[in-house]
Structures are given as C-alpha cells and as structure tokens.
Amino acid sequence: MTTRDTGRDANASAISCPVHVARLPKNGMEVRIEADEAQRAALAAAHGLLDVDRLTALLHVTGWKRGGVRVTGTVEADIVQECVVTLEPVAARIDEAVAATFLPEGSRLAVPARSAEGEILLDAEGEDAPEPFSGDTVDVGQFVEELFALGLDPYPRRPGAALTGAQDDGGKARGPLAA
C-alpha cells in the first residue's frame, strides 16, 4: 500500500495513509510510505525545513486485542535544516524505530493501571500508553509524520559552528545577564 492524496482536510498529514481496522488481515499487512515531491515539500514547509530529500516508512500493521491496532517498523528521512548559528544548510538523517498501539476511543484496555490509593502507575522505561482513535480507521501516515517531527534536531548546527560576538571590544560581557 502506498500513500495517495484523497482530498484531505487542512489538519490531515501530507502523507495521510488511513488503514481500515476491521479489514486488517489476520496476519496483519505491510504498509510502505514513500513521500513524493509534493508531499516532501509540504513536510518541509510544515516543519520549517529547507528540504526533505527523502522520507520512507516500512510498517507492519496488525490487529491487537479488541479492536486495537499494533504498528511496528521504521521511519527514515534525509532532510536539510538551517544551522542555528550560521544559517547555512545542514544535512541530517532521521532513522526512527516504530512501535505503537492504537485503541478505539472508550476502550477499557486504555484505562491506565492504578495503585491502591488511586494514583496512576507509569513505567518510565516501558512502552507508551496506547493512542486513542475514533471511527474505523487509523491514519498511520499521520503517525509517521509525528515520528518524523520528533526525530528533528531542534537546534541543528554545522560542525565547528560557534557563536561569536558574545563580548564587546572592551572585553566586557554584554546582554541582559551580563551584570
């Protein structure tokens, strides 16, 4: 399965790829997303990048318990960001592992574990809590875009780039915290 433009709304991902939960084969299905030129341009604009040279995702989507969906696989991308110091282009690679569970809204399986005192128990090293979805489809393309965004370096820097001019000619520090 590959992505295609389906007249989506403004909040939908540029690489939207809905998977119908009830139609999933018993052994699951492979979903391959390869962003075309227009989708890559939309991703670059949406995430403030100079360019997205490539974005691919290879996912295995299977049914999970009662009406849930399990998604595993990888997301890879080659991007160009702007250096926060020099404003020059910085090439970067995103390579993210995918492992997520989606449950229908209102599912009892989505209720978090609680202690005897009623506190919610979380395992910081464990898997993320299941994501809720509404309707009969899960948009794995939107999920891929979220992972893509999480893989971006928020402060990309060219190798060797350093801030200069932190002091004035007199050797005195300047700025609001100089005193």
CSV table of C-alpha atoms in Angstrom, one decimal:
chain,number,residue,atom,x,y,z
A,1,MET,CA,0.0,0.0,0.0
A,2,THR,CA,1.3,3.5,-0.8
A,3,THR,CA,0.0,6.9,0.1
A,4,ARG,CA,-2.1,9.0,-2.2
A,5,ASP,CA,-3.8,12.3,-2.0
A,6,THR,CA,-7.5,11.9,-1.1
A,7,GLY,CA,-8.8,15.4,-0.7
A,8,ARG,CA,-7.9,15.5,3.0
A,9,ASP,CA,-8.8,18.3,5.4
A,10,ALA,CA,-6.4,21.0,6.4
A,11,ASN,CA,-5.4,19.2,9.7
A,12,ALA,CA,-4.6,15.9,7.9
A,13,SER,CA,-1.0,14.9,7.4
A,14,ALA,CA,0.7,15.5,4.0
A,15,ILE,CA,1.4,11.7,4.0
A,16,SER,CA,-2.0,10.6,5.2
A,17,CYS,CA,-2.5,6.8,4.9
A,18,PRO,CA,-5.6,5.6,6.6
A,19,VAL,CA,-5.8,1.9,7.5
A,20,HIS,CA,-9.3,0.4,8.0
A,21,VAL,CA,-9.1,-1.5,11.3
A,22,ALA,CA,-11.9,-4.0,10.6
A,23,ARG,CA,-10.4,-5.0,7.2
A,24,LEU,CA,-6.9,-5.9,8.5
A,25,PRO,CA,-5.9,-9.4,7.5
A,26,LYS,CA,-5.4,-11.9,10.3
A,27,ASN,CA,-1.6,-11.8,10.0
A,28,GLY,CA,-1.6,-8.0,9.5
A,29,MET,CA,-0.4,-6.1,6.5
A,30,GLU,CA,2.7,-4.2,5.3
A,31,VAL,CA,2.4,-0.5,4.7
A,32,ARG,CA,5.1,1.3,2.8
A,33,ILE,CA,5.0,5.0,2.6
A,34,GLU,CA,7.3,6.9,0.2
A,35,ALA,CA,6.7,10.6,0.1
A,36,ASP,CA,6.6,12.1,-3.4
A,37,GLU,CA,7.9,15.5,-4.3
A,38,ALA,CA,4.7,17.4,-3.3
A,39,GLN,CA,4.4,15.6,0.0
A,40,ARG,CA,8.1,16.2,0.8
A,41,ALA,CA,7.6,19.9,0.0
A,42,ALA,CA,4.6,20.1,2.3
A,43,LEU,CA,6.5,18.3,5.1
A,44,ALA,CA,9.4,20.8,4.7
A,45,ALA,CA,7.0,23.8,4.9
A,46,ALA,CA,5.1,22.4,7.8
A,47,HIS,CA,8.2,21.7,9.9
A,48,GLY,CA,10.4,24.7,8.9
A,49,LEU,CA,12.9,22.7,7.0
A,50,LEU,CA,14.9,23.8,3.9
A,51,ASP,CA,14.3,20.5,2.2
A,52,VAL,CA,13.1,16.9,2.7
A,53,ASP,CA,15.1,14.9,0.2
A,54,ARG,CA,13.6,11.5,1.1
A,55,LEU,CA,11.0,10.1,3.6
A,56,THR,CA,10.1,6.4,3.7
A,57,ALA,CA,8.4,4.3,6.3
A,58,LEU,CA,8.1,0.5,6.3
A,59,LEU,CA,5.4,-0.5,8.8
A,60,HIS,CA,3.7,-3.8,9.8
A,61,VAL,CA,0.1,-3.1,10.9
A,62,THR,CA,-1.7,-5.9,12.9
A,63,GLY,CA,-4.9,-6.2,14.9
A,64,TRP,CA,-4.3,-6.0,18.6
A,65,LYS,CA,-6.8,-7.4,21.2
A,66,ARG,CA,-10.3,-6.0,20.9
A,67,GLY,CA,-10.5,-3.5,18.0
A,68,GLY,CA,-6.9,-2.2,18.6
A,69,VAL,CA,-4.1,-1.9,16.2
A,70,ARG,CA,-0.3,-2.5,16.7
A,71,VAL,CA,2.1,-0.7,14.4
A,72,THR,CA,5.8,-1.6,14.2
A,73,GLY,CA,8.6,-0.7,11.7
A,74,THR,CA,10.9,2.1,10.8
A,75,VAL,CA,10.8,5.7,9.6
A,76,GLU,CA,13.7,7.1,7.6
A,77,ALA,CA,14.3,10.5,6.1
A,78,ASP,CA,17.1,12.7,4.7
A,79,ILE,CA,16.5,16.3,5.4
A,80,VAL,CA,18.2,19.7,5.2
A,81,GLN,CA,17.8,22.1,8.1
A,82,GLU,CA,19.1,25.6,8.7
A,83,CYS,CA,22.1,25.9,11.2
A,84,VAL,CA,21.0,27.9,14.2
A,85,VAL,CA,24.4,29.7,14.3
A,86,THR,CA,25.4,30.3,10.7
A,87,LEU,CA,22.0,29.9,8.9
A,88,GLU,CA,23.8,27.6,6.4
A,89,PRO,CA,22.2,24.3,5.3
A,90,VAL,CA,22.8,21.3,7.5
A,91,ALA,CA,22.1,17.8,6.1
A,92,ALA,CA,20.7,15.3,8.6
A,93,ARG,CA,19.2,11.8,8.7
A,94,ILE,CA,16.3,10.6,10.7
A,95,ASP,CA,16.1,6.9,11.5
A,96,GLU,CA,13.4,6.1,14.0
A,97,ALA,CA,12.0,2.8,15.2
A,98,VAL,CA,8.2,2.5,15.3
A,99,ALA,CA,6.3,0.7,18.0
A,100,ALA,CA,2.8,1.9,18.9
A,101,THR,CA,-0.6,0.6,19.9
A,102,PHE,CA,-3.9,2.3,19.0
A,103,LEU,CA,-7.2,1.6,20.7
A,104,PRO,CA,-10.7,2.8,19.9
A,105,GLU,CA,-12.0,5.7,22.0
A,106,GLY,CA,-13.6,4.4,25.2
A,107,SER,CA,-11.9,1.0,25.1
A,108,ARG,CA,-11.5,-0.5,28.6
A,109,LEU,CA,-8.0,-1.5,27.6
A,110,ALA,CA,-7.0,2.2,27.5
A,111,VAL,CA,-7.7,2.7,31.2
A,112,PRO,CA,-4.3,3.2,33.0
A,113,ALA,CA,-3.2,0.9,35.9
A,114,ARG,CA,-3.8,2.5,39.3
A,115,SER,CA,-2.4,1.9,42.7
A,116,ALA,CA,-4.5,1.0,45.8
A,117,GLU,CA,-4.5,4.8,46.6
A,118,GLY,CA,-5.9,5.6,43.1
A,119,GLU,CA,-2.7,7.0,41.7
A,120,ILE,CA,-1.9,6.3,38.0
A,121,LEU,CA,1.1,3.9,37.7
A,122,LEU,CA,3.5,4.7,34.8
A,123,ASP,CA,6.6,2.8,33.8
A,124,ALA,CA,9.2,5.4,32.6
A,125,GLU,CA,11.1,2.6,30.8
A,126,GLY,CA,8.0,0.8,29.4
A,127,GLU,CA,6.1,1.3,26.3
A,128,ASP,CA,4.0,4.3,25.7
A,129,ALA,CA,0.3,4.2,26.6
A,130,PRO,CA,-2.0,3.3,23.7
A,131,GLU,CA,-3.1,6.1,21.5
A,132,PRO,CA,-6.9,6.5,21.1
A,133,PHE,CA,-8.5,6.7,17.6
A,134,SER,CA,-12.1,7.4,16.6
A,135,GLY,CA,-14.0,5.8,13.8
A,136,ASP,CA,-12.9,2.7,11.9
A,137,THR,CA,-9.5,3.9,10.6
A,138,VAL,CA,-6.1,4.7,11.9
A,139,ASP,CA,-4.0,7.2,9.9
A,140,VAL,CA,-0.5,5.6,10.0
A,141,GLY,CA,0.7,8.4,7.7
A,142,GLN,CA,-0.1,11.0,10.4
A,143,PHE,CA,1.7,8.8,13.0
A,144,VAL,CA,4.8,8.6,10.7
A,145,GLU,CA,4.8,12.4,10.4
A,146,GLU,CA,4.7,12.7,14.2
A,147,LEU,CA,7.7,10.4,14.5
A,148,PHE,CA,9.4,12.4,11.7
A,149,ALA,CA,8.8,15.6,13.7
A,150,LEU,CA,10.2,14.0,16.9
A,151,GLY,CA,13.3,13.0,15.1
A,152,LEU,CA,14.2,16.5,14.0
A,153,ASP,CA,17.1,18.2,15.8
A,154,PRO,CA,15.6,21.4,17.4
A,155,TYR,CA,19.0,23.2,17.2
A,156,PRO,CA,20.9,22.0,14.2
A,157,ARG,CA,24.5,23.2,13.9
A,158,ARG,CA,27.1,22.8,11.3
A,159,PRO,CA,30.3,21.1,12.5
A,160,GLY,CA,32.6,23.7,14.0
A,161,ALA,CA,29.9,26.5,14.1
A,162,ALA,CA,30.3,28.6,17.2
A,163,LEU,CA,28.7,31.8,18.4
A,164,THR,CA,30.9,34.8,18.2
A,165,GLY,CA,30.5,38.4,19.4
A,166,ALA,CA,29.4,37.4,23.0
A,167,GLN,CA,31.7,40.1,24.3
A,168,ASP,CA,32.2,43.7,23.2
A,169,ASP,CA,35.5,45.4,22.3
A,170,GLY,CA,36.3,46.2,25.9
A,171,GLY,CA,36.3,42.5,26.9
A,172,LYS,CA,33.1,43.1,28.9
A,173,ALA,CA,30.3,40.7,28.6
A,174,ARG,CA,27.1,42.2,27.3
A,175,GLY,CA,23.5,41.2,27.3
A,176,PRO,CA,20.7,41.1,29.9
A,177,LEU,CA,22.6,38.8,32.2
A,178,ALA,CA,26.0,40.5,31.9
A,179,ALA,CA,25.8,42.0,35.4
